[in-house]
Tab-separated table of C-alpha atoms in Angstrom:
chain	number	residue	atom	x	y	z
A	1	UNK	CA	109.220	53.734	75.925
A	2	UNK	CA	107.606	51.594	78.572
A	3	UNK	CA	104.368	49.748	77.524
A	4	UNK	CA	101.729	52.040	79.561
A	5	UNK	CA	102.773	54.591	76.781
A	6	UNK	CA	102.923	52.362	74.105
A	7	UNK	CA	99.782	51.081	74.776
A	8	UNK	CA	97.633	54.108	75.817
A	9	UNK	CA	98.942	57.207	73.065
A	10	UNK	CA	99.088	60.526	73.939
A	11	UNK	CA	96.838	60.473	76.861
A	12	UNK	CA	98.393	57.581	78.435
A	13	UNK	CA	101.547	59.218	78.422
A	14	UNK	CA	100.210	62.411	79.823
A	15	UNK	CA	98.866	60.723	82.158
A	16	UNK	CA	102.357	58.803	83.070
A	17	UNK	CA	103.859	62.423	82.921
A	18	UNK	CA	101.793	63.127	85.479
A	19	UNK	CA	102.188	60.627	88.015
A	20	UNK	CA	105.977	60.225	87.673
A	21	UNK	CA	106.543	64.271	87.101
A	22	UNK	CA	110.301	65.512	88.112
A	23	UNK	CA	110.763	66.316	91.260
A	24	UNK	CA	112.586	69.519	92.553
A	25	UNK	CA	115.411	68.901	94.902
A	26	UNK	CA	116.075	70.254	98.254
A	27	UNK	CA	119.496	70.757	97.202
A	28	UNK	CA	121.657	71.178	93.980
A	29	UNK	CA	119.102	73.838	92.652
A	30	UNK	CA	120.064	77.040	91.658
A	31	UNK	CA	117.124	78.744	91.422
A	32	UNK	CA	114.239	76.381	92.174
A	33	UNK	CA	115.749	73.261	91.178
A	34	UNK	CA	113.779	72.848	88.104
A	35	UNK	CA	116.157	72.402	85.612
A	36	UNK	CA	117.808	70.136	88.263
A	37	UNK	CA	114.217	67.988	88.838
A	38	UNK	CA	113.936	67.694	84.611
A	39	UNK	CA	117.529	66.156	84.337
A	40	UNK	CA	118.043	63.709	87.523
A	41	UNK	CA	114.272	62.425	86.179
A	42	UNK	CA	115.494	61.632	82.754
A	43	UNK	CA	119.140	62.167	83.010
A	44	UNK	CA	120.291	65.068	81.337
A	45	UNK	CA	123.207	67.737	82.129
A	46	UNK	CA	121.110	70.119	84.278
A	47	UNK	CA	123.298	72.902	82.674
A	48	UNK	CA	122.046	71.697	79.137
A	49	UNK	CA	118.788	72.512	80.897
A	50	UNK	CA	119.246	75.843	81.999
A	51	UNK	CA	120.638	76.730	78.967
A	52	UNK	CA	117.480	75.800	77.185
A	53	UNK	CA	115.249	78.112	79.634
A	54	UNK	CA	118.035	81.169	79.194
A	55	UNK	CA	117.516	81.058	75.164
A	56	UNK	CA	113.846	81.006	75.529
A	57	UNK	CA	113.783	83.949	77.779
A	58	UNK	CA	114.970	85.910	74.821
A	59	UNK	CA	111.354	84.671	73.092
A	60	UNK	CA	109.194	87.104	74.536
A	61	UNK	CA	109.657	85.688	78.108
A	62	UNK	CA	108.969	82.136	77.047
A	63	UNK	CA	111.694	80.236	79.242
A	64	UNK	CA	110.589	82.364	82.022
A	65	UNK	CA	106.711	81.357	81.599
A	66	UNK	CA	107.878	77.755	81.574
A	67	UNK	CA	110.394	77.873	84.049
A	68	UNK	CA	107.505	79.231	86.458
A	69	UNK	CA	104.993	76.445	85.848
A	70	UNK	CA	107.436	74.087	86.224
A	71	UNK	CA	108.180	75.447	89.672
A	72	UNK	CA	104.453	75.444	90.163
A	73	UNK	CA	103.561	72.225	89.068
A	74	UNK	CA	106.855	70.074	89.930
A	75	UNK	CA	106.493	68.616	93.517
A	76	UNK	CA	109.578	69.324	95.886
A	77	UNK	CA	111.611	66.791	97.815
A	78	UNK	CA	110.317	67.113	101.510
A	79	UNK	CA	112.509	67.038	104.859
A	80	UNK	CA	113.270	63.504	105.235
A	81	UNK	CA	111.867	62.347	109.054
A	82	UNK	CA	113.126	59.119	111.246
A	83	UNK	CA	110.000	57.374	110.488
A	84	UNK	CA	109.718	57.919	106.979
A	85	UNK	CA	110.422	54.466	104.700
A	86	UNK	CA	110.585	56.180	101.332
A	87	UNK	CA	111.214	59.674	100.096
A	88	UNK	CA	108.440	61.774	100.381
A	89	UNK	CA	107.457	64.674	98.195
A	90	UNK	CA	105.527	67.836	98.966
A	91	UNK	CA	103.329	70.480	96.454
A	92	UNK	CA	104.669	74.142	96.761
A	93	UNK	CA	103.175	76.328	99.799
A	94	UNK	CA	99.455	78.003	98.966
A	95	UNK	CA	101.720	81.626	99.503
A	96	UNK	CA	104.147	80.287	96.876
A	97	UNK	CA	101.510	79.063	94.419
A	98	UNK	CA	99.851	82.268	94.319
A	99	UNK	CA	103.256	84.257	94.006
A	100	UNK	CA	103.797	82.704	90.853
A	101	UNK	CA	100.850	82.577	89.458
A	102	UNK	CA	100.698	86.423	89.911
A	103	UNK	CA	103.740	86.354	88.104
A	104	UNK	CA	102.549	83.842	85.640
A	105	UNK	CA	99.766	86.575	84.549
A	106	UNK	CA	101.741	88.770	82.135
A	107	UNK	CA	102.820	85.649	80.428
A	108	UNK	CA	99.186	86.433	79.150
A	109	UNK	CA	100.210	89.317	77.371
A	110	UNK	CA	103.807	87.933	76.273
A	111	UNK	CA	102.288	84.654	74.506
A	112	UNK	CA	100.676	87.125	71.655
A	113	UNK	CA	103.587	87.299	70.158
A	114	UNK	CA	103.809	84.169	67.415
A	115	UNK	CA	107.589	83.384	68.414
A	116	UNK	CA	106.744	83.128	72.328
A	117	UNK	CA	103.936	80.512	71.081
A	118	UNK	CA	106.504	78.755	69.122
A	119	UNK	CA	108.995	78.600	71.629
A	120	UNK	CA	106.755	77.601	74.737
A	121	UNK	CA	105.247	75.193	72.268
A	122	UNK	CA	108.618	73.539	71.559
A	123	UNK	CA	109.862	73.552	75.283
A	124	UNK	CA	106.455	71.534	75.807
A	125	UNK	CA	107.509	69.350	73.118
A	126	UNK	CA	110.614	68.754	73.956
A	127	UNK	CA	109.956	67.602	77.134
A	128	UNK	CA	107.219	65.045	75.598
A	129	UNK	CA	110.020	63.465	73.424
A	130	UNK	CA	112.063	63.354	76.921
A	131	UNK	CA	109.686	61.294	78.837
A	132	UNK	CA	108.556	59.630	75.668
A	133	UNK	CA	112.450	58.142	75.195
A	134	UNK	CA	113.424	58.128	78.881
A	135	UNK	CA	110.372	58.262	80.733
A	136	UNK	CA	111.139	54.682	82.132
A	137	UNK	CA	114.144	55.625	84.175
A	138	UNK	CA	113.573	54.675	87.480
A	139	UNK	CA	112.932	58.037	90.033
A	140	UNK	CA	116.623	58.959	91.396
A	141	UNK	CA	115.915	58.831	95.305
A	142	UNK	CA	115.466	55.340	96.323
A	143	UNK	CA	113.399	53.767	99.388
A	144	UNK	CA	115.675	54.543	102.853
A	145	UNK	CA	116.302	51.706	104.743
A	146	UNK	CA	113.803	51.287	107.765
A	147	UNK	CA	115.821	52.862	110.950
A	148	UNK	CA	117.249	50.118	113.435
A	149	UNK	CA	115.673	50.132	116.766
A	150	UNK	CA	117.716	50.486	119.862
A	151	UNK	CA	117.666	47.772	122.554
A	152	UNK	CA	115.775	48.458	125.447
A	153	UNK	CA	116.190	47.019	128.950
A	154	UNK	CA	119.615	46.130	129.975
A	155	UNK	CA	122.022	43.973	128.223
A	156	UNK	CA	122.991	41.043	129.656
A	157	UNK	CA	126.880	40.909	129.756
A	158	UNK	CA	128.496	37.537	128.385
A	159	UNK	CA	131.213	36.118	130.833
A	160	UNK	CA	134.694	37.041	129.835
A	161	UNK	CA	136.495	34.749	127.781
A	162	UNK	CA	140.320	34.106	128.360
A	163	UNK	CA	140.898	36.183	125.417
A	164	UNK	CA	138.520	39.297	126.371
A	165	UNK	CA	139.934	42.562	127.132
A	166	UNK	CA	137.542	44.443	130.123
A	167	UNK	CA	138.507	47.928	130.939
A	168	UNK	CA	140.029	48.046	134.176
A	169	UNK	CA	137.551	50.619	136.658
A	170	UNK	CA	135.832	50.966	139.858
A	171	UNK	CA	132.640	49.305	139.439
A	172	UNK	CA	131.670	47.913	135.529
A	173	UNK	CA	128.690	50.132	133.663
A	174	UNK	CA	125.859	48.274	133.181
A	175	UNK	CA	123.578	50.898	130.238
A	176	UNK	CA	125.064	52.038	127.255
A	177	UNK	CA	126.835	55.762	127.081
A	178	UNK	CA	125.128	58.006	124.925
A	179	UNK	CA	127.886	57.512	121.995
A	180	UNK	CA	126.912	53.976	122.115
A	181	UNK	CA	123.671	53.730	121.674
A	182	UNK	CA	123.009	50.414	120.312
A	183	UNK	CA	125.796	48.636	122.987
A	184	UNK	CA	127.897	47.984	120.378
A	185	UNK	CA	131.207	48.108	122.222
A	186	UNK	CA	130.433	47.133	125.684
A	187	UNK	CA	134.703	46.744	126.782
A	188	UNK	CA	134.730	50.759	125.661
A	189	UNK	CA	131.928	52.181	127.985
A	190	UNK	CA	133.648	53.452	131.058
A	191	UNK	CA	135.422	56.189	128.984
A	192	UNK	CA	134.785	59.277	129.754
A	193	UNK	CA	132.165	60.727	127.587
A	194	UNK	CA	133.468	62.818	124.998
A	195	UNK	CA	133.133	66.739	124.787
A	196	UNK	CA	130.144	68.320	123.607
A	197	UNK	CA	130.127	70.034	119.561
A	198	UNK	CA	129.469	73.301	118.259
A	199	UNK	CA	126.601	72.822	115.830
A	200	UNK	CA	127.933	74.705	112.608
A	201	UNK	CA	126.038	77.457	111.874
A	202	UNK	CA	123.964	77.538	109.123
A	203	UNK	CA	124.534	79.542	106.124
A	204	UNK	CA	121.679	81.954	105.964
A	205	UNK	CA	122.889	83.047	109.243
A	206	UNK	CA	125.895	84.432	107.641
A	207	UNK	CA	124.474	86.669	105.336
A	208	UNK	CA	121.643	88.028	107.299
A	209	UNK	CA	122.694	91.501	105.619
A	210	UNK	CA	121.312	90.145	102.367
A	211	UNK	CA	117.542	90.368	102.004
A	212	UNK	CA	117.706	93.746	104.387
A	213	UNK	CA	120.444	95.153	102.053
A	214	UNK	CA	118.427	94.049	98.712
A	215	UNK	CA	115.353	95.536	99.675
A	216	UNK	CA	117.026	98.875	100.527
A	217	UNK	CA	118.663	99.326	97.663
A	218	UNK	CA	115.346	98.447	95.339
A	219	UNK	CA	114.088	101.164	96.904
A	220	UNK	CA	116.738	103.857	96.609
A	221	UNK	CA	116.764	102.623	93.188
A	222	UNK	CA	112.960	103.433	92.560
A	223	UNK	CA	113.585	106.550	94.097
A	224	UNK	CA	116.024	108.028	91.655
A	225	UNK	CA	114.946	106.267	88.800
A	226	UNK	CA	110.858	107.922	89.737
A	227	UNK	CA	112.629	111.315	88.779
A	228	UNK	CA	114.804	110.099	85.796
A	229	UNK	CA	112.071	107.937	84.084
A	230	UNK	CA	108.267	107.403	83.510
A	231	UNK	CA	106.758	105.210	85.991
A	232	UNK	CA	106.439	102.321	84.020
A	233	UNK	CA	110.385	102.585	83.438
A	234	UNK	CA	111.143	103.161	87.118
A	235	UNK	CA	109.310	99.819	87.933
A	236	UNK	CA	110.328	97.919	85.147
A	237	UNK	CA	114.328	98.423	86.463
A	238	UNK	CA	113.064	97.776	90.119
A	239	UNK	CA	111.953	94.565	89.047
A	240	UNK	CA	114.923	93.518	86.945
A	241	UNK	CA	117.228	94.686	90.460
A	242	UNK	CA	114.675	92.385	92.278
A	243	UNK	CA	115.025	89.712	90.355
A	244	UNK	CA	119.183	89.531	90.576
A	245	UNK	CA	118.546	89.902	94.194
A	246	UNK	CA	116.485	86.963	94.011
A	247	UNK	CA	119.140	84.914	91.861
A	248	UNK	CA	122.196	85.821	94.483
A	249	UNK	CA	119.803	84.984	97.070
A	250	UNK	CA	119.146	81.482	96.052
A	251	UNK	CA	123.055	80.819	95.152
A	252	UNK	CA	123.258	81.919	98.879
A	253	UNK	CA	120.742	79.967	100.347
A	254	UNK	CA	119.043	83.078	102.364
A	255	UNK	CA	115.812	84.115	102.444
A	256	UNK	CA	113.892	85.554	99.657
A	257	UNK	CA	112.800	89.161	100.710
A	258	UNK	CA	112.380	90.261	97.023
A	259	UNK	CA	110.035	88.297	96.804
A	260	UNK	CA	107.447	90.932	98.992
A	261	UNK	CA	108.728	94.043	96.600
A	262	UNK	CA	108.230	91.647	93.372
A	263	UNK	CA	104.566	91.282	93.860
A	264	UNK	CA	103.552	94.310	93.942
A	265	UNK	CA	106.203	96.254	91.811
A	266	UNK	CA	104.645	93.584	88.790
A	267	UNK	CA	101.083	94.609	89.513
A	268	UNK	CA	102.149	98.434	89.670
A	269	UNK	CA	104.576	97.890	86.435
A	270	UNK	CA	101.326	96.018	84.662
A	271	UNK	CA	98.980	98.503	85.591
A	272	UNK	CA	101.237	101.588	84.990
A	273	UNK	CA	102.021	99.775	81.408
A	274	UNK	CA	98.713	99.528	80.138
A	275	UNK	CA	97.558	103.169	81.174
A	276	UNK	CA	100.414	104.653	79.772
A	277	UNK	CA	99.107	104.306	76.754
A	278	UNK	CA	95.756	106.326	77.878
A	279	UNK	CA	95.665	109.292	75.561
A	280	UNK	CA	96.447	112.766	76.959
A	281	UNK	CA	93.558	114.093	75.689
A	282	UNK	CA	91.031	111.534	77.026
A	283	UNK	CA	89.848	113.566	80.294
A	284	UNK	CA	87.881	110.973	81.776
A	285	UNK	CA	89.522	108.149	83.387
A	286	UNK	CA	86.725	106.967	85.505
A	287	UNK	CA	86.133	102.928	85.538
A	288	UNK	CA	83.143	101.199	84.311
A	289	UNK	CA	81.085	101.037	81.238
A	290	UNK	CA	79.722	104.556	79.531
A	291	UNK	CA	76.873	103.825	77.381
A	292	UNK	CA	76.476	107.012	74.795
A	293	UNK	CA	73.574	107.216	71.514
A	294	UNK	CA	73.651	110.893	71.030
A	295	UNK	CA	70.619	112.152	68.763
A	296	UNK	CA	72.119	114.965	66.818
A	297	UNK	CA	75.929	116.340	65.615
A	298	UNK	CA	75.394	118.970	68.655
A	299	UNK	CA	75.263	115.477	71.043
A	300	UNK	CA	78.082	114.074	69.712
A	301	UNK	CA	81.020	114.629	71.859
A	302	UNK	CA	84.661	114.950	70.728
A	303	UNK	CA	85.693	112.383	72.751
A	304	UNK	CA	84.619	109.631	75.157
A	305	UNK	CA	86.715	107.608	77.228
A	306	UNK	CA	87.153	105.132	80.594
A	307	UNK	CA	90.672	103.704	82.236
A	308	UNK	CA	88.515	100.498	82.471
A	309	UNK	CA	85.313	99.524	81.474
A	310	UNK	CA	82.929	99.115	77.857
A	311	UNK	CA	82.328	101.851	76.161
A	312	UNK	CA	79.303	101.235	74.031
A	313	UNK	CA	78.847	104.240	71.493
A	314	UNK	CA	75.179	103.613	68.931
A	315	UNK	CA	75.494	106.143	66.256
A	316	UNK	CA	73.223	103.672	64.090
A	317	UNK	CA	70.294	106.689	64.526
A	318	UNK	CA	72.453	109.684	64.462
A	319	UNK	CA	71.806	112.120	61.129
A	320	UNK	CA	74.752	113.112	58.944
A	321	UNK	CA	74.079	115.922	56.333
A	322	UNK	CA	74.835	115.102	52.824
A	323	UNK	CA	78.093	117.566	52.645
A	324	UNK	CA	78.426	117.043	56.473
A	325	UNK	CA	81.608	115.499	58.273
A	326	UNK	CA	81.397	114.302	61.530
A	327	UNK	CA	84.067	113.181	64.138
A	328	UNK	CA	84.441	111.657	67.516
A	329	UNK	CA	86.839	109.396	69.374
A	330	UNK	CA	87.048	106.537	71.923
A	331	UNK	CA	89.625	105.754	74.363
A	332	UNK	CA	89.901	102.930	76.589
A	333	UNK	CA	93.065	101.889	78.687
A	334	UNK	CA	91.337	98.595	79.438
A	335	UNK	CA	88.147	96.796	78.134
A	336	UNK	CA	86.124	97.220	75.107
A	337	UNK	CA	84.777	99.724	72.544
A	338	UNK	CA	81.922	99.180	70.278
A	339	UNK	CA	80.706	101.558	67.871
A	340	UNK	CA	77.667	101.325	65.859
A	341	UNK	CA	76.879	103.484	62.630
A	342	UNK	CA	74.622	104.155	60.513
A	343	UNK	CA	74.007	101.846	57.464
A	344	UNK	CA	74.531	104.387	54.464
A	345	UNK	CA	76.863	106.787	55.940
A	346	UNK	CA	80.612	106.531	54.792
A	347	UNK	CA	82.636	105.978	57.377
A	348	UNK	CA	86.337	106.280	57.996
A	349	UNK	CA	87.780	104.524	61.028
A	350	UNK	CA	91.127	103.767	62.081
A	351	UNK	CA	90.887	101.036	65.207
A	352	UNK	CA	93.889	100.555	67.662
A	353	UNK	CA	94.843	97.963	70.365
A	354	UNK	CA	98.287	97.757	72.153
A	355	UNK	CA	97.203	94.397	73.340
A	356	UNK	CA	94.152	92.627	71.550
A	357	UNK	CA	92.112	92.563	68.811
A	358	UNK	CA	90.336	94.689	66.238
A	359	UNK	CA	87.508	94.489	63.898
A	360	UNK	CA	87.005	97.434	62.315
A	361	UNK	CA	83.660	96.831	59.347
A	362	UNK	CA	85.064	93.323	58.853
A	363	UNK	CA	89.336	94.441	58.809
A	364	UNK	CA	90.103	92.487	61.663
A	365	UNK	CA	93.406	91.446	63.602
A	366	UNK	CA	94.469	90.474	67.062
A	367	UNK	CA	97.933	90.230	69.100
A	368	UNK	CA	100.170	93.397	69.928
A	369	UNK	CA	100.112	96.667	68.274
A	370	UNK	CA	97.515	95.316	66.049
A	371	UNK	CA	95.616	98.863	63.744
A	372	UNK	CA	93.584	98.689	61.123
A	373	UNK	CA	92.177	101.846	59.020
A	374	UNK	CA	88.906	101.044	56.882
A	375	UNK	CA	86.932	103.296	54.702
A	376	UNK	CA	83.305	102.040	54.074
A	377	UNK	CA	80.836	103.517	51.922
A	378	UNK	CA	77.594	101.824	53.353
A	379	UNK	CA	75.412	100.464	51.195
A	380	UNK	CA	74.098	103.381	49.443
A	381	UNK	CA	78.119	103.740	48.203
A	382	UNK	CA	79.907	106.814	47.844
A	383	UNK	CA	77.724	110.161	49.452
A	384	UNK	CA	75.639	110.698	52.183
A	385	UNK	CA	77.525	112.184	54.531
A	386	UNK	CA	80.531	111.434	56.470
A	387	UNK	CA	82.082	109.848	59.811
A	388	UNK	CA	85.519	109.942	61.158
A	389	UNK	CA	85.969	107.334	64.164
A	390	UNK	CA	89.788	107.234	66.099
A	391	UNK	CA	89.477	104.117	68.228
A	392	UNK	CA	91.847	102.727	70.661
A	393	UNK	CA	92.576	100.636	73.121
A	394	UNK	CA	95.217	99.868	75.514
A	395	UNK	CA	94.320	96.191	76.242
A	396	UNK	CA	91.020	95.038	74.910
A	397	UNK	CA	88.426	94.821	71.758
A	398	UNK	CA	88.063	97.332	69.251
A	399	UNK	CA	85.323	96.643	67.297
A	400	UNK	CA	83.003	98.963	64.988
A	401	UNK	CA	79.730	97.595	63.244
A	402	UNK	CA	76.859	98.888	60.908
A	403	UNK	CA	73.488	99.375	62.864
């Protein structure tokens, strides 16, 4: 531990995290070189690494959350340039950045699940203890040595000595050849100048089949799968083919094509997710908020709904009959529902949310698949009339309060 961190706590070391943060390298990276950034910074088996992010993928996508920011936040090793004295480093491009932090939004909706929490909360940890106990290893690329400058002008030629060898030719050459550069072997530079090379070609050029070939068969695979599936299913599997396109791409070293179906098949497979669970008897999938305080049991609808928006439903003045049952229900794919009722009437609600939180006349509960079912007598207790609520959301608040 290096005295900074000793010194300064948690904040200093943060802080130290910050500044001296792994950096991704251009090569040895299998994916985005994260795994290989965390162990060349505080030298650790890279494959120990990916290992690590594999297992926590199982956690409700937690590996893959981290493995994202860390390919967001860790810098990358830039193109080294003749002029350059030291190693440069280089954020990721604005298009990348927002790729992944597109991708980084249904990590909102993994991390309600307790064990994600726990296991994004120990991959932070863990790599606090790393820099904690090996945060003082020095940064693995080291300051290049400043380039050596070529004479310019002639070069004067030294009189032969007895024991010099000079090239027998026509007339002695006075500049060096272009394989010499620096004049380094002056007795050499009337050979004839070798041969020009092939550059090799680089890899990506070999498989420019790839990204073509992965993006066509994504597509044939949506295809069949849109009659074979629900739509949520259909993307969901274009996605996972995607993303092994994307892996064999990056073990190839071609371009990443998937990339431009990935975007957009995650906001489709996010969208088509939540209003899945829309019910089929909700007829009103408008957007926006539907504000409702019906006067009298012939005003109160059987159901309201909206694909998106607040649905704010004030019973708190409607009159329920002594022997009379009323019942009405609310359905909102995403955003909020609030019901009010009336203080003395006894009220029976069951409140739903795939992905959010309840609070249904003080049962309340949050995270995925959360329901709670109350039965509340008002203050009056048992009598005067009754109300049935069914309340549900696909990703939102449910909540229902007395007026």
């Amino acid at each position: 531990m290096n005295s900074t961190q000793q010194s300064g706590g948690v904040e200093a070391t943060l802080r130290d995290f910050w500044a001296s943060r792994p950096v991704r390298p251009r090569r040895g990276g299998k994916i985005a070189g994260v795994s290989a950034a965390i162990g060349e910074r505080y030298g650790v088996d890279p494959i120990l690494i990916r290992v690590a992010f594999v297992v926590g993928a199982f956690y409700s996508g937690a590996g893959i959350t981290l493995y994202l920011l860390g390919w967001l936040l860790f810098p990358r090793e830039a193109e080294p340039r003749p002029e350059d004295t030291a190693p440069r480093t280089e954020p990721a491009p604005t298009w990348l950045a927002l790729v992944l932090i597109l991708l980084l939004l249904p990590g909102v909706f993994w991390l309600t699940d307790s064990l994600a929490i726990l296991a994004v909360a120990a991959g932070l940890a863990a790599l606090y203890g790393l820099h904690v106990t090996r945060g003082d290893r020095p940064q693995a690329p080291t300051a290049a040595a400043p380039p050596v400058e070529a004479p310019t002008g002639p070069i004067a030629a030294e009189p032969p000595s007895e024991n010099t060898w000079v090239y027998p030719g026509p007339e002695a050459r006075r500049e060096p050849p272009s394989w010499d550069p620096l004049g380094a072997v002056p007795q050499a530079w009337d050979l004839p100048e070798p041969p020009p090379q092939d550059e090799p070609e680089p890899p990506g050029r070999r498989y420019r089949w790839y990204n073509p070939l992965a993006v066509l068969l994504t597509l044939a695979f949506g295809l069949l799968a849109a009659g074979a599936f629900t739509p949520s299913t259909a993307l969901a599997g274009m996605l996972g083919l995607a993303g092994l396109f994307l892996i064999g791409g990056a073990f190839l070293r071609v371009g990443r094509w998937p990339i431009l179906l990935a975007v957009p098949l995650a906001a489709l497979a996010m969208f088509f997710a939540v209003f899945s669970t829309y019910p089929q008897q909700a007829t009103d999938l408008s957007m926006g908020d539907l504000r409702a305080s019906p006067q009298s049991a012939e005003e109160l609808q059987r159901n309201y709904g909206r694909a998106a928006g607040i649905v704010d439903l004030d019973l708190a003045e409607l009159p329920v009959a002594e022997d009379q049952t009323l019942r009405t229900a609310v359905d909102v794919g995403t955003g909020q529902i609030q019901v009010r009722v009336p203080p003395e009437v006894d009220v029976w609600s069951v409140c739903r949310a795939d992905v959010g939180e309840v609070d249904c006349l003080g049962a309340t509960a949050d995270g995925q698949g959360v329901t709670r079912t109350r039965m509340d007598e008002g203050a009056d207790g048992p009598g005067g009339g009754r109300l049935e609520l069914h309340l549900t959301a696909g990703a939102g608040r449910v909540e229902v309060i007395r007026g």
